[in-house]
Short mmCIF file of C-alpha atoms in Angstrom, two decimals:
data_model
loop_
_atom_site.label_atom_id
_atom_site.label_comp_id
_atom_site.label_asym_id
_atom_site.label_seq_id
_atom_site.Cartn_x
_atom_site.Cartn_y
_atom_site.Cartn_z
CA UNK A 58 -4.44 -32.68 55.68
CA UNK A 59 -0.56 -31.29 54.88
CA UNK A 60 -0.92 -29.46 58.31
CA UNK A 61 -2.34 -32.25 60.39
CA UNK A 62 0.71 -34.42 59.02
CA UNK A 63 3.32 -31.71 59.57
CA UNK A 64 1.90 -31.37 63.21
CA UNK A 65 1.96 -34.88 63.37
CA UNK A 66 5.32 -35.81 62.58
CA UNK A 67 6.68 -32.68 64.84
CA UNK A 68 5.00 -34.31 67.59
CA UNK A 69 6.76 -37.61 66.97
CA UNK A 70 9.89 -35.34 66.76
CA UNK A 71 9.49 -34.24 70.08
CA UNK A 72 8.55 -37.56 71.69
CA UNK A 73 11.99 -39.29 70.12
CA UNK A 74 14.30 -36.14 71.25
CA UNK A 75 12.63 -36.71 74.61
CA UNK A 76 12.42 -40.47 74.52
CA UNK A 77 16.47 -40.29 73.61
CA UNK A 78 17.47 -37.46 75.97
CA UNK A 79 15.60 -39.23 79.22
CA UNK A 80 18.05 -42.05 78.29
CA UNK A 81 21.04 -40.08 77.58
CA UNK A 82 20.24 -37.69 80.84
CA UNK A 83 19.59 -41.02 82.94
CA UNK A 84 22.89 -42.47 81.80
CA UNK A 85 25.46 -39.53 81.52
CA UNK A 86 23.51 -36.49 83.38
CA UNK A 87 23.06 -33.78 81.53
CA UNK A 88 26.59 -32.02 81.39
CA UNK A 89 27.64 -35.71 79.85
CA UNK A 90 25.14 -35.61 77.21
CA UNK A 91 26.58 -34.68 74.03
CA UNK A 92 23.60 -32.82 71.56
CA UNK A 93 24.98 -34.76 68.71
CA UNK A 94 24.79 -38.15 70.16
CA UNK A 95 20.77 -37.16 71.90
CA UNK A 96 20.23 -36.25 67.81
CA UNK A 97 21.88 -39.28 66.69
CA UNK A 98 20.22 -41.79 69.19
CA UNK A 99 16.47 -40.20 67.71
CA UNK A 100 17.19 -40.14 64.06
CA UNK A 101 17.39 -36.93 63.44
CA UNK A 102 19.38 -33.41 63.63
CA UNK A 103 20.42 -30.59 65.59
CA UNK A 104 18.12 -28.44 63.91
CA UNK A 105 15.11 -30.82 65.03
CA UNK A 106 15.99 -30.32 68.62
CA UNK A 107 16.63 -26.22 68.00
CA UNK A 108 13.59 -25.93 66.67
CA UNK A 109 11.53 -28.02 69.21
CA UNK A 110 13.35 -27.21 71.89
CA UNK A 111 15.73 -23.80 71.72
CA UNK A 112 18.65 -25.84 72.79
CA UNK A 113 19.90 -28.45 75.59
CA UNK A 114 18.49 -27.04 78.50
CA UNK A 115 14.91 -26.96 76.86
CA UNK A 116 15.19 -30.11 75.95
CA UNK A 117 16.05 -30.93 79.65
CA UNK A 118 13.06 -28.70 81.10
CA UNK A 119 10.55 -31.16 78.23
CA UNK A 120 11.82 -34.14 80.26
CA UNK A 121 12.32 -32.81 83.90
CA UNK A 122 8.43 -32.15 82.98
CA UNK A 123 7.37 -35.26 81.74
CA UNK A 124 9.14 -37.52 85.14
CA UNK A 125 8.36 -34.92 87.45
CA UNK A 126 4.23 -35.62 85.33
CA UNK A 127 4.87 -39.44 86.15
CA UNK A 128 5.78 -38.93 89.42
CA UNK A 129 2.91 -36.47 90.45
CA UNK A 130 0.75 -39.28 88.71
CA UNK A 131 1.85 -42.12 90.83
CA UNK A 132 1.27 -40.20 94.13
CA UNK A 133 -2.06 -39.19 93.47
CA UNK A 134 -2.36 -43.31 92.44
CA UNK A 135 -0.88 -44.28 95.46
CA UNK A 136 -2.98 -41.58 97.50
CA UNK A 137 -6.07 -42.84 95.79
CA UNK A 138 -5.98 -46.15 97.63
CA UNK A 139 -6.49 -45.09 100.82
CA UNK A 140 -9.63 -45.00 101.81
CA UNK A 141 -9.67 -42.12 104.15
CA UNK A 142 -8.54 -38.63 102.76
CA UNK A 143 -6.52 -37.64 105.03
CA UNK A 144 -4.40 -41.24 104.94
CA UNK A 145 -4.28 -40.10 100.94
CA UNK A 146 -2.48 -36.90 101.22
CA UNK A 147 -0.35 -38.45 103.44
CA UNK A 148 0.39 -41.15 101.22
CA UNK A 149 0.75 -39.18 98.09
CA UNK A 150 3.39 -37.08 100.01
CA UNK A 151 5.63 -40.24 101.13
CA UNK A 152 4.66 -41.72 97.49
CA UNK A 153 6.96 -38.82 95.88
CA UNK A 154 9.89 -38.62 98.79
CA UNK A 155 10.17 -42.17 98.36
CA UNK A 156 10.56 -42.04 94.57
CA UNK A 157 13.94 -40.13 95.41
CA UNK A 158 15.28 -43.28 95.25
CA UNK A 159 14.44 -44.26 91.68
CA UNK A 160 18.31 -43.45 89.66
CA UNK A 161 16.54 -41.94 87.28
CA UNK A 162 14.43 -39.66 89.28
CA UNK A 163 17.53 -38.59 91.23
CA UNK A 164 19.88 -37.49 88.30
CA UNK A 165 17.34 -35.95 86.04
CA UNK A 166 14.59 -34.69 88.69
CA UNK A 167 16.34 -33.42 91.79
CA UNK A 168 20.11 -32.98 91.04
CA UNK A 169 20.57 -31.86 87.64
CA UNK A 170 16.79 -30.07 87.09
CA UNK A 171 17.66 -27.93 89.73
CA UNK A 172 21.22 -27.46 88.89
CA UNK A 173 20.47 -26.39 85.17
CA UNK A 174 16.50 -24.74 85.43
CA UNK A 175 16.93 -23.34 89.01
CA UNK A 176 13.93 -23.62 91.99
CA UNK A 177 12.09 -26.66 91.35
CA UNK A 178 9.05 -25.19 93.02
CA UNK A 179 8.63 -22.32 90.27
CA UNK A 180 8.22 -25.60 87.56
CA UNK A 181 5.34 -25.78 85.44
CA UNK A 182 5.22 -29.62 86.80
CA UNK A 183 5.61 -28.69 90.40
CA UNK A 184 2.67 -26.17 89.98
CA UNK A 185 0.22 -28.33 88.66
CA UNK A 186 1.33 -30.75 91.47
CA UNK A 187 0.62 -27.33 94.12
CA UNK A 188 -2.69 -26.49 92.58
CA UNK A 189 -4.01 -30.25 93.08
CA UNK A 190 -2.83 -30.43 96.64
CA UNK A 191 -4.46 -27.25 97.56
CA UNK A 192 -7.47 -28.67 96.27
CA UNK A 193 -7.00 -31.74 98.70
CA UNK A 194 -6.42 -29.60 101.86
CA UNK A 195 -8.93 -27.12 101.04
CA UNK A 196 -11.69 -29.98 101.00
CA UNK A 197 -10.03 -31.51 104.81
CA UNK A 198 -10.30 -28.34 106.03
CA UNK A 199 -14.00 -28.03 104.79
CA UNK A 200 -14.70 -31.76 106.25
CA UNK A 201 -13.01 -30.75 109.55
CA UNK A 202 -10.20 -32.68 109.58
CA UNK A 203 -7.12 -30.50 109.09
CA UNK A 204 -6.96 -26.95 111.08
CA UNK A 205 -8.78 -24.04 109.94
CA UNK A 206 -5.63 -22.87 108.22
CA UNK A 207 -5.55 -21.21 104.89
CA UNK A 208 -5.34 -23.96 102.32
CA UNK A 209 -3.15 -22.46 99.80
CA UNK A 210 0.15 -21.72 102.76
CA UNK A 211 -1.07 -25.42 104.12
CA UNK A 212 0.15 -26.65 100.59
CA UNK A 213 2.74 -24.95 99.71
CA UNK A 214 4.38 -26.02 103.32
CA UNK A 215 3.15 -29.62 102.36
CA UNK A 216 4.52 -29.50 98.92
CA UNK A 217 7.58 -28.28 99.91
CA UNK A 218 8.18 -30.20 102.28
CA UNK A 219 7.79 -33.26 100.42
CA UNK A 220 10.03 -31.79 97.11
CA UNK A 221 12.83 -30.97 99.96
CA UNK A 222 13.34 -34.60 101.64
CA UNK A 223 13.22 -35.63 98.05
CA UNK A 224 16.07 -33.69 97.32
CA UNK A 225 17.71 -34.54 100.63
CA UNK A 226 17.77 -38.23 100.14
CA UNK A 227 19.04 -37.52 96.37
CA UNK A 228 22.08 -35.67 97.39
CA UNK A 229 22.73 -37.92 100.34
CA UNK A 230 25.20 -40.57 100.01
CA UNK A 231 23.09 -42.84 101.39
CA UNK A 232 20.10 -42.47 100.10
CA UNK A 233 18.05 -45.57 101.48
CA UNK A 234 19.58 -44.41 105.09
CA UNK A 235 17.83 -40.91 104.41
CA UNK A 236 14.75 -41.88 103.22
CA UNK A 237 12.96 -43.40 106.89
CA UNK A 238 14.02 -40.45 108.30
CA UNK A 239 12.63 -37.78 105.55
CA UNK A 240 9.51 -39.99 105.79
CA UNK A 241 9.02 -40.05 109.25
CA UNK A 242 9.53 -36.31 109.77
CA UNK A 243 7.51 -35.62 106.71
CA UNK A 244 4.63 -37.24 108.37
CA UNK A 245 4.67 -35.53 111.56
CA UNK A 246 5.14 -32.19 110.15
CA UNK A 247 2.15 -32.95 108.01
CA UNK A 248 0.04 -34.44 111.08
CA UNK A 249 0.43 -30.82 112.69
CA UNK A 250 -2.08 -29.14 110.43
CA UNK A 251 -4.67 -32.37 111.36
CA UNK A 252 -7.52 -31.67 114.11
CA UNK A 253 -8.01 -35.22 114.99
CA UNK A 254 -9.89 -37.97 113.81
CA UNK A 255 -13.53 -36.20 113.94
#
């Protein structure tokens, strides 16, 4: 009983350091975020977010995980209501390029995730995403309806693709002038690997 209430409140712990630093990261990026204010903000102390997260930059990768988890989410949402499969994939793709426009997205996500836990593709987050989309193309390729190419290079090039325009329009100064473009190009690059309508 001790144990499940220790494991409990840690868990809490976690969610209010995360819950705090999202807001804190969103607001100030993350060289602007001061530790003590991020403790301050949850309730609780330095030592809380050494010992659930090693230090700043953990604490950054925790939330960089849990957007990049929302994001992935709402593509695969989006994707879902399309009625044909290959109109999903393409919609899941534009889905997360377009959410490069979402403030919070930008500063945590794609300008200072990279800056501070390096290539965004070798994410835990990002993975999951990969694994899921190869499962996608692998079952078009199956149904005849994207190229006989091998699924798991199809995905990563898909993937990819997608992450980079996001990061394109989130470095851009004009973001909403970048994003037609990323999304148009997107989908043509992606309509390469298609067959045809069978």
């Amino acid at each position: 009983m001790v144990a499940k209430k220790r494991t409990e409140m840690m868990a809490e712990n976690r969610a209010r350091l995360i819950a705090a630093a999202r807001k804190s990261f969103a607001e100030k990026g993350f060289a602007g975020a001061s530790m003590d204010d991020l403790t301050a903000q949850a309730g609780l102390t330095r030592g809380a977010l050494y010992h659930n997260f090693g230090d700043k930059r953990g604490l950054l990768a925790a939330v960089v995980n849990q957007i990049d988890g929302e994001m992935a989410a709402q593509a695969q949402k989006t994707g879902a209501q399309q009625t044909d499969p290959w109109d999903g994939l393409l919609a899941e793709g534009v889905a997360y390029i377009e959410m490069a426009l979402d403030p919070e997205v930008q500063r945590i996500v794609l300008l200072d995730g990279p800056a501070v836990l390096g290539d965004p593709s070798q994410w835990p987050s990002q993975n999951q995403c990969l694994i899921e989309t190869r499962n996608r193309v692998a079952q078009l390729i199956d149904q005849g309806v994207l190229k006989p190419v091998d699924a798991d290079a199809a995905a990563r090039l898909l993937s990819g693709a997608a992450l980079n325009a996001a990061l394109w329009i989130a470095a851009s100064d004009s973001p909403a002038d970048v994003l037609p473009k990323a999304r148009e190009a997107f989908c043509a690059l992606a309509s390469g690997l298609r067959l045809g309508k069978p």
